[in-house]
Amino acid sequence: MTMRTRLEAVLNVGLRIPSIMLLEVLYRWDVSSFFQKIQRSSLNNNPLFQYKYLALYLHYVGYILSLVLLTLPRQHLVRLYLYVLTALLLFAGHQLSRDYVRSELDSGYEGPIYLDPLSMNRFTTALIGQLVVCTLCSCVMQTKQIWLFSAHLLPLVARLCLVPLETIVFVNRFAMIFTGLEVLYFLASNLLVPYNLAKTAYRELAQVVEVYGLLALGMSLWNQLVLPVLFMCFWLVLFALQIYTYFSTRDQPPSRERLLFLFLTSIAECCCTPYSLLGLVFTVSFVALGVLTLCKFYLQGYRAFMNDNAMHRGMTEGITLLILSVQTGLIELQVIHRAFLLSIILFIVVASILQSMLEIADPIVLALGASRDKSLWKHFRAVSLCLFLLVFPAYMSYMICQFFHMDFWLLIIISSSILTSLQVLGTLLIYVLFMVEELRKAPVENMDEVIYYVNGTYRLLEFLVALCVVAYGVSETLFGEWTVMGSTIILVHAYYNVWLRAQLGWQSFLLRRDAVHKIQSMPTASALQLQQHNDICSICYQDMKSAVITPCGHFFHAGCLKKWLYVQETCPLCHGQLKSQSQSANTSAPLATDAPPADQNAQETEQEELLGEAAVEEGFQAEKNSSDFEAHSILQSSDEPELEGQLLKFQEDSEECDLLVDKEHSVGQTEDLDGVMHMM
């Protein structure tokens, strides 16, 4: 971004702030009460009171003018401000000229100015000021006709020509009239410019609406006017003026206890209109965005900005503030009541920011614990942020309980901070378990069970907190004051935070129990089977010293397969349905009549299992048909030595078929296996 582009962006925002300030003033100005005060403080024939309706019309004209200034294109807006600046410079020039004439009248000296040092100093000062004003007006209007802005030099020229002082007064008035006529001529020559601008704008808006629709028009105006930044800058200017007004009227600095009250009351003064409330909403959104960005940068450095999350851009906090402010009627309250209500609303917003910070930190902390990254600085940053998120929400809850009496609404408010602390505590415990496993240089048995119990413990604590909130609300409703809003909040809280949590927890428990039962029902591979299989676990890609065999004949670590079954009840390789022991027994009953006798040795039994594995694989039809034919001939053979030789030959063919089929299935299952690896 070049310097010119940055300057244009700053001007696009800065030049529109006065229009919103004018809207703020017009909204606060009550015309009826203003004229009532005039009527009470003066006579009924007061001229201001006689033009009450004219003032009302001017009030609405001010609204229209503010909206026009707000939506005016940047080029025309810059030109308008240049015209206003020129008018102010001309006014300043005539003020200098009038002050010079008054000083000359007060001195009474009518002789040559070079003979009187004081008169010469006054003349030199006035001349330099007038020349500066003329030069600035010529530069602003971009014209070389400097005489157009030199009318206020006439009193100085008259004094230099020894014109009497009484005549200089008339010369000054003539200069003022001449400048006024110039301004009127300029306005008359540009009288149709607003009409032409409005006509052009209407034509362009109609074309955009016809081609793209109203939504595209709204998005275009939103981006061109940069409304979030504009309202944030407007609110910051308003807040700075409020703080300056307070300190300029106080001789002594406020105490530490009054600083918080001053901060809240200043914010309350700056959100008494819809415009200032929108400014506060956008300011809170940008503050939340800044805090979350600093959190990401603190944890990951510049890598944090490569993958941005739309949910962590401060919009949630701003929308929360807007909804709560509208629902509670914030702008209609008195300043003191508004300040106390704002303290509660800002507490909720800060709790939401802390929850977003936890959502950012949680996966990073767990990834550091599970990885082999030995950078102490990375671990320190992650752990220190988690400790902050553990302590600060609890401290906030303690402080707000010191200011307000405990009731159902306050309990709902502080429950979010308590839940945040509990979630951070669970994250830290899992991180410690990962670090212990890393320091031991060997995997801890049943680590997933320990992690599940840790997660289940703090989930249970969250459930108990939500249950206590609902119980407290029900008791207040039954034995205290009953309201429709309170009952609705209790029902919503009970459904989302109690019932759904209990339902999800129970479903998780059932899934784990079913997974354990299925693992226990599967046969465990013997040492000879593992030696013949001679492969790694397809889930964790590690060597198998022990394994279970699925009904479809695939080998996996029992722990890895159990984690997979938490997600879905199919084989990771062939996606065959993994049935329980009773179902598999019923399915395999018709095949038992063709099986070899029970008194065959263990080697023949293992070879028959390999035969069954090859029989259920699909794909590669030519190899499958030949394998099926050989299996059928082997089963029909009554010669036991010949059976053993054919089975050995068939084992080699079936292993080749397994490799081809597994290769085909592994291409489609890479994402599922990676998901299980992340679970581990």
XYZ file of C-alpha atoms in Angstrom, residues 198 274 399 410 443-444 461 548 619 654:
10
model
C -28.092 13.448 -6.526
C -27.961 4.793 18.601
C -14.751 -9.054 41.946
C -25.554 -12.998 38.299
C 4.035 -45.047 25.862
C 1.899 -45.193 28.983
C -17.994 -30.499 36.785
C -6.381 -58.275 17.459
C -12.108 -56.433 -6.208
C -3.938 -65.067 -1.000
